[in-house]
């Protein structure tokens, strides 16, 4: 499933994400490698998304324990001479990046995330609506890969919707790669209008 | 949720200096309570349905209990020594278990990362071996011979020093810290953390201090301590699970965590479980 846009996560940063497997921390090392781990430090439960990236490791903000991309604890600052036991590790998940979108592999899967040859990421927005309501509001088509195609501001767009545990959706908008700045701005405001429609439809449905 | 054995303990519910005849409302373990000064100058505390609760005034605060405390409020003899300044820091509300708040106070390994350049700084991150015991006679948790390098240990300290500490847990939601006194070598500054459990996942923290420091303005002392606790709050509100696991469960303690391990063991032994996570998650 799509979880973020590559541009949301520059080198040496970490962000929190809600996923079907629970709260996760998505981070990019200084050299640009992307990893995802559970958002919970095995030491004393601090959220790792509040931590910091140094070099190729993610460190917890509470006591500074640091973790490699495969989740192993590399260093315990309180005991600098101790080699952390291999048993200390944080759960990880598989992520990959294509065309400016970050994908989380939900299960052991061989399949590659979809590639969109004519579209590039524009922006991400949170919708207080489920993907089905968004599809209706867009009046678009859903593909087997989970993406939605439709038109906004008269231009062809692709929406990638990541349902959140609280019933809302994170929507990543892809615009035609050759769109001009003006067209991109138009799609951007049309997306906000789409959000209002999808959220109102939901409210009307709830009231009925 | 039942309040368990913690019901019969004393809890801070306000600064004595702030209670007047007009009274004030607060909460203790999920129950609304009301504090007011009586015409005779004493303090009365009662529940919403008018039940009078036991009251004691000590260490700058008003203490009460929903149950029947079997022992007096713990003493802090050092705080009574002449020449100390008593600092009422006030209150910090934290969305966390009251037990998590105490455990964090007992922890030194976080200083370089949470109180960067104040109570600790890299690369001085090592926690040397220290001693921890549960003193049976007093029924208290004690950690002694704790040493840590600090860039600015107190408002009155200029430059880095290795600071000695002792920690004491005399009640399930209270801790007293004794710390090298920069202004008077050989004496200990007293810094306390009194925690009022509002619910199992919400607390009011009342730091209080008894210091040898005649120089620093009172507002600076208060601001220094408030800043420290606001830094701690950003941690405490983001730990999973919210309640304190009494068994390690999914957590991994190391030698630096011995005080925390003893504190959890002591809580468990007494059935002090308000704010505790009983099933590992
Ligand atoms: S909780 Fe993460 S290092 Fe201690
Ligand atoms: Fe702290």
Coordinates of C-alpha atoms and ligand atoms in Angstrom, one line a residue:
Chain A
X1 CA 0.0 0.0 0.0
X2 CA 1.2 3.6 -0.6
X3 CA 2.3 5.2 2.6
X4 CA 4.1 8.4 1.7
X5 CA 5.6 10.5 -1.0
X6 CA 9.4 10.3 -1.3
X7 CA 9.5 14.1 -0.9
X8 CA 7.9 13.8 2.5
X9 CA 10.9 12.1 3.9
X10 CA 14.3 13.8 3.0
X11 CA 17.6 12.2 4.1
X12 CA 18.3 11.9 7.8
X13 CA 14.7 12.3 8.9
X14 CA 12.0 10.1 10.5
X15 CA 8.2 10.4 10.4
X16 CA 5.3 8.6 12.1
X17 CA 2.9 6.6 10.0
X18 CA -0.3 4.7 10.8
X19 CA -0.5 1.4 9.0
X20 CA -2.6 -1.8 9.2
X21 CA 0.3 -3.3 11.2
X22 CA 0.1 -0.5 13.7
X23 CA 2.1 2.7 14.3
X24 CA 5.4 2.7 12.3
X25 CA 8.4 5.0 12.0
X26 CA 9.5 5.6 8.4
X27 CA 13.1 7.0 8.2
X28 CA 15.7 7.7 5.6
X29 CA 19.4 7.4 6.3
X30 CA 21.9 10.1 5.5
X31 CA 22.9 8.2 2.4
X32 CA 19.3 8.0 1.3
X33 CA 18.2 4.5 2.2
X34 CA 14.7 4.1 3.3
X35 CA 13.6 1.8 6.2
X36 CA 10.5 1.2 8.3
X37 CA 10.4 0.0 11.9
X38 CA 7.7 -0.4 14.6
X39 CA 7.1 3.0 16.3
X40 CA 8.1 1.6 19.7
X41 CA 11.5 1.4 21.1
X42 CA 12.2 -2.1 22.6
X43 CA 14.0 -0.4 25.6
X44 CA 11.1 1.4 27.2
X45 CA 8.5 2.0 24.6
X46 CA 9.3 5.5 23.4
X47 CA 8.0 6.3 19.9
X48 CA 10.9 6.0 17.5
X49 CA 9.4 8.5 15.2
X50 CA 10.4 11.1 17.8
X51 CA 14.0 10.0 17.4
X52 CA 16.8 11.2 15.2
X53 CA 18.7 9.8 12.3
X54 CA 22.5 9.8 12.4
X55 CA 24.4 8.3 9.5
X56 CA 22.8 5.0 8.7
X57 CA 21.1 4.5 12.0
X58 CA 17.9 5.6 13.7
X59 CA 18.3 6.6 17.4
X60 CA 15.6 6.8 20.1
X61 CA 15.2 10.2 21.7
X62 CA 14.8 8.8 25.2
X63 CA 18.1 7.0 25.9
X64 CA 19.7 7.2 22.5
X65 CA 19.7 3.5 21.7
X66 CA 20.3 3.2 18.0
X67 CA 19.0 0.7 15.4
X68 CA 20.2 -0.4 12.0
X69 CA 18.0 -0.7 8.9
X70 CA 17.4 -4.4 9.7
X71 CA 16.2 -3.4 13.3
X72 CA 19.2 -4.6 15.3
X73 CA 20.3 -2.5 18.2
X74 CA 23.7 -1.1 17.4
X75 CA 24.5 1.0 20.5
X76 CA 23.4 1.6 24.0
X77 CA 24.9 4.9 25.1
X78 CA 24.6 4.2 28.8
X79 CA 26.9 1.2 28.3
X80 CA 29.3 2.4 25.5
X81 CA 31.6 -0.7 25.9
X82 CA 28.8 -3.2 25.6
X83 CA 28.1 -4.9 22.4
X84 CA 24.3 -5.0 22.3
X85 CA 23.0 -8.6 22.3
X86 CA 21.5 -9.7 19.0
X87 CA 18.2 -10.3 20.7
X88 CA 17.6 -6.6 21.1
X89 CA 15.9 -5.5 17.9
X90 CA 12.9 -3.5 16.8
X91 CA 10.4 -5.0 14.4
X92 CA 10.8 -3.8 10.8
X93 CA 8.6 -3.8 7.6
X94 CA 9.6 -3.9 4.0
X95 CA 9.3 -0.6 2.1
X96 CA 10.2 0.3 -1.4
X97 CA 10.1 3.4 -3.6
X98 CA 9.0 3.8 -7.1
X99 CA 8.2 6.9 -9.1
X100 CA 8.4 9.1 -6.0
X101 CA 6.0 7.0 -4.0
X102 CA 6.9 5.0 -0.9
X103 CA 5.1 1.6 -0.7
X104 CA 4.8 -0.7 2.3
X105 CA 4.6 -4.5 1.6
X106 CA 1.7 -5.7 3.6
X107 CA 2.5 -9.4 3.4
X108 CA 5.4 -11.4 2.1
X109 CA 4.9 -10.6 -1.5
X110 CA 6.8 -11.1 -4.7
X111 CA 4.8 -8.5 -6.6
X112 CA 6.3 -5.1 -7.3
X113 CA 4.3 -1.9 -6.6
X114 CA 2.7 -0.3 -9.6
X115 CA 4.6 2.1 -11.7
X116 CA 2.9 5.1 -13.3
X117 CA 4.8 6.1 -16.4
X118 CA 2.9 9.3 -17.2
X119 CA 2.3 10.7 -13.7
X120 CA 4.4 12.1 -10.8
X121 CA 3.6 12.9 -7.2
X122 CA 2.0 16.3 -6.5
X123 CA 0.9 16.3 -2.8
X124 CA -0.6 14.3 0.1
X125 CA -3.8 15.2 1.9
X126 CA -5.7 13.6 4.8
X127 CA -9.4 13.0 4.0
X128 CA -11.9 12.3 6.7
X129 CA -13.5 9.7 4.4
X130 CA -13.0 6.1 3.4
X131 CA -11.5 5.3 -0.1
X132 CA -14.9 4.1 -1.4
X133 CA -16.4 7.6 -0.7
X134 CA -13.4 9.2 -2.3
X135 CA -13.8 7.1 -5.5
X136 CA -17.5 8.0 -5.7
X137 CA -16.7 11.7 -5.2
X138 CA -14.0 11.5 -7.9
X139 CA -16.3 9.6 -10.2
X140 CA -13.2 7.7 -11.2
X141 CA -12.1 4.1 -11.9
X142 CA -10.3 1.9 -9.5
X143 CA -7.5 -0.3 -10.8
X144 CA -6.5 -3.7 -9.6
X145 CA -3.4 -2.2 -8.0
X146 CA -5.6 -0.1 -5.7
X147 CA -5.0 3.2 -7.5
X148 CA -7.8 5.4 -8.7
X149 CA -7.9 7.2 -12.0
X150 CA -10.0 10.2 -12.7
X151 CA -10.0 13.8 -13.8
X152 CA -9.5 16.9 -11.7
X153 CA -9.4 20.4 -13.2
X154 CA -9.9 18.7 -16.5
X155 CA -6.6 16.8 -16.2
X156 CA -6.0 13.1 -15.8
X157 CA -4.9 12.3 -12.2
X158 CA -4.1 9.2 -10.2
X159 CA -5.0 9.0 -6.5
X160 CA -3.4 6.6 -4.1
X161 CA -5.5 6.1 -1.0
X162 CA -4.1 4.6 2.2
X163 CA -6.9 3.8 4.6
X164 CA -6.1 4.8 8.2
X165 CA -7.2 2.8 11.3
X166 CA -9.6 5.6 12.3
X167 CA -11.6 5.4 9.1
X168 CA -9.9 8.4 7.4
X169 CA -7.6 8.1 4.4
X170 CA -4.2 9.5 3.4
X171 CA -4.5 10.5 -0.2
X172 CA -1.4 10.9 -2.4
X173 CA -2.2 12.8 -5.6
X174 CA -0.2 12.2 -8.8
X175 CA -0.5 14.7 -11.7
X176 CA 0.5 14.3 -15.3
X177 CA 4.3 14.5 -15.5
X178 CA 4.1 17.2 -18.2
X179 CA 1.6 19.4 -16.3
X180 CA 2.6 23.0 -16.1
X181 CA 2.8 24.8 -12.8
X182 CA -0.6 26.4 -13.3
X183 CA -2.1 23.0 -14.1
X184 CA -0.5 21.6 -11.0
X185 CA -2.0 24.4 -8.9
X186 CA -5.4 23.8 -10.4
X187 CA -5.3 20.1 -9.6
X188 CA -4.2 21.0 -6.1
X189 CA -7.2 23.2 -5.4
X190 CA -9.5 20.7 -7.2
X191 CA -8.2 18.1 -4.8
X192 CA -9.3 20.2 -1.9
X193 CA -12.7 20.6 -3.4
X194 CA -12.9 16.9 -3.9
X195 CA -12.1 16.4 -0.2
X196 CA -15.0 18.6 0.7
X197 CA -17.3 16.6 -1.5
X198 CA -16.1 13.3 -0.2
X199 CA -16.3 14.4 3.4
X200 CA -19.8 16.0 3.0
X201 CA -21.1 12.8 1.3
X202 CA -20.0 11.0 4.3
X203 CA -21.7 13.4 6.6
X204 CA -25.0 13.2 4.6
X205 CA -24.8 9.5 4.6
X206 CA -24.4 9.5 8.4
X207 CA -27.3 11.9 8.8
X208 CA -29.6 9.8 6.6
Chain B
X1 CA -11.0 0.3 37.5
X2 CA -10.2 -0.4 41.2
X3 CA -7.7 1.8 43.0
X4 CA -6.2 -1.2 44.8
X5 CA -3.7 -0.9 47.6
X6 CA -2.8 2.6 46.4
X7 CA -6.1 3.9 47.7
X8 CA -4.7 4.1 51.2
X9 CA -1.7 6.2 50.4
X10 CA -1.2 10.0 50.7
X11 CA -1.2 12.1 47.5
X12 CA -0.4 15.7 46.8
X13 CA -3.4 17.7 45.6
X14 CA -2.2 21.3 45.7
X15 CA 0.2 23.8 47.1
X16 CA -0.6 24.7 50.7
X17 CA 0.2 28.4 49.9
X18 CA -2.5 28.5 47.2
X19 CA -5.4 27.1 49.2
X20 CA -7.8 29.8 50.5
X21 CA -11.3 30.0 51.9
X22 CA -12.7 30.2 48.3
X23 CA -11.5 26.7 47.7
X24 CA -10.4 24.8 44.7
X25 CA -11.5 21.8 42.7
X26 CA -9.3 18.9 41.6
X27 CA -9.4 15.2 41.0
X28 CA -7.8 12.2 42.7
X29 CA -7.9 8.7 41.2
X30 CA -11.0 9.5 39.1
X31 CA -12.9 11.3 41.9
X32 CA -13.7 15.0 42.0
X33 CA -12.5 16.5 45.3
X34 CA -12.6 20.0 46.7
X35 CA -9.9 21.7 48.9
X36 CA -10.6 24.8 51.0
X37 CA -9.1 26.6 54.0
X38 CA -11.3 26.5 57.1
X39 CA -11.9 29.6 59.2
X40 CA -9.5 28.1 61.7
X41 CA -6.7 28.1 59.1
X42 CA -6.7 24.4 58.5
X43 CA -7.3 22.7 55.2
X44 CA -10.3 20.6 54.5
X45 CA -10.7 18.2 51.6
X46 CA -14.0 16.5 50.6
X47 CA -15.4 14.5 47.8
X48 CA -18.2 15.6 45.5
X49 CA -20.8 13.8 47.7
X50 CA -19.5 15.6 50.8
X51 CA -17.3 12.9 52.3
X52 CA -14.5 14.4 54.4
X53 CA -11.1 13.0 53.5
X54 CA -8.0 12.8 55.7
X55 CA -5.7 15.8 55.3
X56 CA -2.1 16.4 56.1
X57 CA 0.1 19.4 55.2
X58 CA 3.7 18.8 54.5
X59 CA 6.6 19.6 52.1
X60 CA 4.7 22.7 50.9
X61 CA 1.7 20.7 49.7
X62 CA -1.7 19.5 50.9
X63 CA -2.0 15.7 50.9
X64 CA -5.1 13.6 51.1
X65 CA -6.3 10.1 50.4
X66 CA -9.5 8.4 49.3
X67 CA -8.8 5.6 51.7
X68 CA -7.3 5.3 55.2
X69 CA -3.6 5.9 55.3
X70 CA -2.0 3.6 57.9
X71 CA 1.3 5.5 58.1
X72 CA 2.1 9.2 58.4
X73 CA 3.3 11.2 55.4
X74 CA 6.9 10.3 54.8
X75 CA 9.5 12.7 56.3
X76 CA 12.3 14.6 54.4
X77 CA 14.5 15.5 57.4
X78 CA 17.1 17.2 55.1
X79 CA 14.5 19.7 53.9
X80 CA 14.0 20.9 57.4
X81 CA 17.7 22.0 57.8
X82 CA 18.0 25.7 58.4
X83 CA 19.3 27.9 55.5
X84 CA 17.5 26.0 52.7
X85 CA 15.3 27.8 50.3
X86 CA 12.0 26.0 49.6
X87 CA 10.9 26.2 46.0
X88 CA 7.3 25.7 45.1
X89 CA 7.6 24.9 41.4
X90 CA 3.9 24.6 40.8
X91 CA 2.2 22.0 38.6
X92 CA 2.8 20.3 35.3
X93 CA 0.0 18.2 33.8
X94 CA 1.1 15.2 32.0
X95 CA -0.9 12.8 29.9
X96 CA 0.8 9.6 31.3
X97 CA 0.5 7.1 34.0
X98 CA 1.6 8.5 37.4
X99 CA 3.9 5.6 37.8
X100 CA 5.6 6.3 34.4
X101 CA 6.2 9.9 35.7
X102 CA 8.0 8.6 38.8
X103 CA 10.0 6.0 36.8
X104 CA 11.2 8.8 34.4
X105 CA 12.3 10.8 37.4
X106 CA 14.5 7.9 38.6
X107 CA 16.2 7.6 35.3
X108 CA 19.6 9.3 34.5
X109 CA 20.4 7.6 31.2
X110 CA 18.1 10.0 29.4
X111 CA 19.8 13.2 30.5
X112 CA 22.1 13.6 27.4
X113 CA 19.2 13.1 25.0
X114 CA 16.3 14.7 26.7
X115 CA 18.0 17.4 28.7
X116 CA 20.8 18.0 26.2
X117 CA 23.5 20.4 27.4
X118 CA 21.8 20.9 30.7
X119 CA 21.7 17.7 32.7
X120 CA 23.8 15.7 30.3
X121 CA 25.6 15.8 26.9
X122 CA 27.2 13.4 24.5
X123 CA 29.7 11.9 24.6
X124 CA 29.2 11.6 28.4
X125 CA 26.5 9.0 28.2
X126 CA 27.9 6.2 30.3
X127 CA 26.0 5.2 33.4
X128 CA 28.4 3.8 35.9
X129 CA 27.5 1.0 38.2
X130 CA 25.4 2.2 41.2
X131 CA 23.6 0.5 44.1
X132 CA 19.9 -0.2 44.5
X133 CA 18.1 -1.7 47.4
X134 CA 14.6 -2.0 48.9
X135 CA 15.1 -0.9 52.5
X136 CA 12.9 -3.3 54.4
X137 CA 12.6 -1.3 57.7
X138 CA 11.6 1.9 56.0
X139 CA 9.9 0.1 53.1
X140 CA 11.4 2.4 50.5
X141 CA 13.4 2.0 47.3
X142 CA 16.9 3.6 47.4
X143 CA 19.5 4.1 44.7
X144 CA 22.9 5.3 45.9
X145 CA 26.3 6.1 44.5
X146 CA 24.8 7.3 41.3
X147 CA 27.2 9.5 39.4
X148 CA 26.7 11.4 36.2
X149 CA 28.5 14.1 34.2
X150 CA 26.5 17.2 33.8
X151 CA 27.1 20.3 31.8
X152 CA 24.9 22.5 34.0
X153 CA 23.7 20.5 36.9
X154 CA 21.7 23.2 38.6
X155 CA 20.8 26.9 38.1
X156 CA 23.7 27.7 40.5
X157 CA 26.3 25.5 38.6
X158 CA 28.5 27.1 36.0
X159 CA 30.4 24.6 33.8
X160 CA 30.3 20.9 33.8
X161 CA 30.7 18.7 36.9
X162 CA 30.3 15.1 37.8
X163 CA 27.3 15.1 40.0
X164 CA 26.5 12.5 42.8
X165 CA 22.9 11.5 43.3
X166 CA 20.7 9.4 45.6
X167 CA 17.2 8.5 44.8
X168 CA 14.5 7.5 47.2
X169 CA 10.9 6.3 46.6
X170 CA 9.0 6.6 49.9
X171 CA 5.5 6.3 48.4
X172 CA 4.2 4.9 45.1
X173 CA 3.9 8.2 43.3
X174 CA 6.6 10.2 45.1
X175 CA 10.4 10.4 44.8
X176 CA 13.1 12.4 46.5
X177 CA 16.3 13.1 44.8
X178 CA 19.5 14.1 46.7
X179 CA 22.0 15.8 44.6
X180 CA 25.5 17.3 44.9
X181 CA 25.0 20.9 46.0
X182 CA 27.3 23.1 43.9
X183 CA 27.0 26.0 46.4
X184 CA 27.8 23.9 49.5
X185 CA 30.0 20.9 48.9
X186 CA 29.3 18.1 51.4
X187 CA 25.6 18.9 51.5
X188 CA 22.8 17.6 49.3
X189 CA 20.2 19.6 47.5
X190 CA 16.8 18.1 47.8
X191 CA 14.6 17.9 44.7
X192 CA 11.3 16.0 44.9
X193 CA 8.7 14.8 42.5
X194 CA 5.2 14.5 44.0
X195 CA 2.7 13.0 41.6
X196 CA -1.0 13.4 41.9
X197 CA -2.8 10.6 40.1
X198 CA -5.8 12.1 38.4
X199 CA -6.6 8.9 36.5
X200 CA -4.5 5.9 35.6
X201 CA -3.3 7.8 32.5
X202 CA -3.3 11.4 33.6
X203 CA -1.4 13.1 36.3
X204 CA -0.4 16.4 37.9
X205 CA 3.3 16.6 38.7
X206 CA 4.3 18.8 41.6
X207 CA 8.1 19.3 41.8
X208 CA 9.3 20.8 45.0
X209 CA 12.9 21.7 46.1
X210 CA 14.8 22.5 49.2
X211 CA 18.1 24.0 48.1
X212 CA 21.2 25.8 49.4
X213 CA 21.2 28.6 47.0
X214 CA 20.9 32.2 48.2
X215 CA 21.9 33.8 44.9
X216 CA 19.6 32.6 42.1
X217 CA 16.3 34.5 41.8
X218 CA 13.3 32.4 42.8
X219 CA 11.7 32.8 39.3
X220 CA 14.9 31.5 37.7
X221 CA 14.9 28.4 40.0
X222 CA 11.2 27.8 39.1
X223 CA 11.8 28.3 35.4
X224 CA 14.8 26.0 35.3
X225 CA 12.8 23.2 36.9
X226 CA 9.7 23.8 34.8
X227 CA 11.8 23.6 31.6
X228 CA 13.3 20.3 32.7
X229 CA 9.8 18.8 33.3
X230 CA 8.4 20.1 30.0
X231 CA 11.3 18.2 28.3
X232 CA 10.3 15.1 30.3
X233 CA 6.7 15.5 29.3
X234 CA 7.5 15.2 25.6
X235 CA 8.8 11.7 26.5
X236 CA 6.1 10.7 28.9
X237 CA 3.3 11.4 26.6
X238 CA 4.8 9.2 23.9
X239 CA 5.6 5.9 25.5
X240 CA 3.8 2.7 24.6
X241 CA 2.0 1.3 26.5
X242 CA 0.7 4.3 28.4
X243 CA 0.7 2.4 31.7
X244 CA 3.8 1.1 33.4
X245 CA 4.4 -2.6 32.8
X246 CA 5.3 -4.2 36.1
X247 CA 6.8 -7.1 34.3
X248 CA 9.3 -6.3 31.7
X249 CA 7.1 -7.9 29.1
X250 CA 8.2 -6.4 25.8
X251 CA 10.7 -4.0 27.4
X252 CA 14.4 -4.7 27.8
X253 CA 16.1 -3.2 30.9
X254 CA 19.9 -2.9 31.2
X255 CA 22.1 -2.3 34.2
X256 CA 21.4 1.4 34.0
X257 CA 17.7 0.6 34.7
X258 CA 18.2 -1.0 38.0
X259 CA 16.3 1.7 39.9
X260 CA 13.4 1.3 37.6
X261 CA 13.5 -2.5 37.9
X262 CA 13.5 -2.2 41.8
X263 CA 10.7 0.4 41.7
X264 CA 8.5 -1.9 39.5
X265 CA 9.3 -4.9 41.7
X266 CA 8.4 -2.9 44.9
X267 CA 5.1 -1.7 43.3
X268 CA 4.2 -5.2 42.4
X269 CA 5.0 -6.6 45.8
X270 CA 2.6 -4.1 47.4
X271 CA 0.0 -4.4 44.8
X272 CA 0.4 -0.8 43.9
X273 CA -1.1 -1.1 40.5
X274 CA -3.1 2.1 39.8
X275 CA -1.5 3.2 36.5
X276 CA 0.2 -0.2 35.9
X277 CA 0.0 -2.5 32.9
X278 CA -0.6 -5.9 34.3
X279 CA -0.7 -7.9 31.1
X280 CA 2.4 -7.5 28.9
X281 CA 1.4 -5.7 25.7
Ligands
LIG1 S1 13.2 4.0 25.3 FE1 14.3 4.1 23.5 S2 16.3 4.2 24.3 FE2 15.2 4.0 26.1
LIG2 FE1 14.2 14.0 32.8

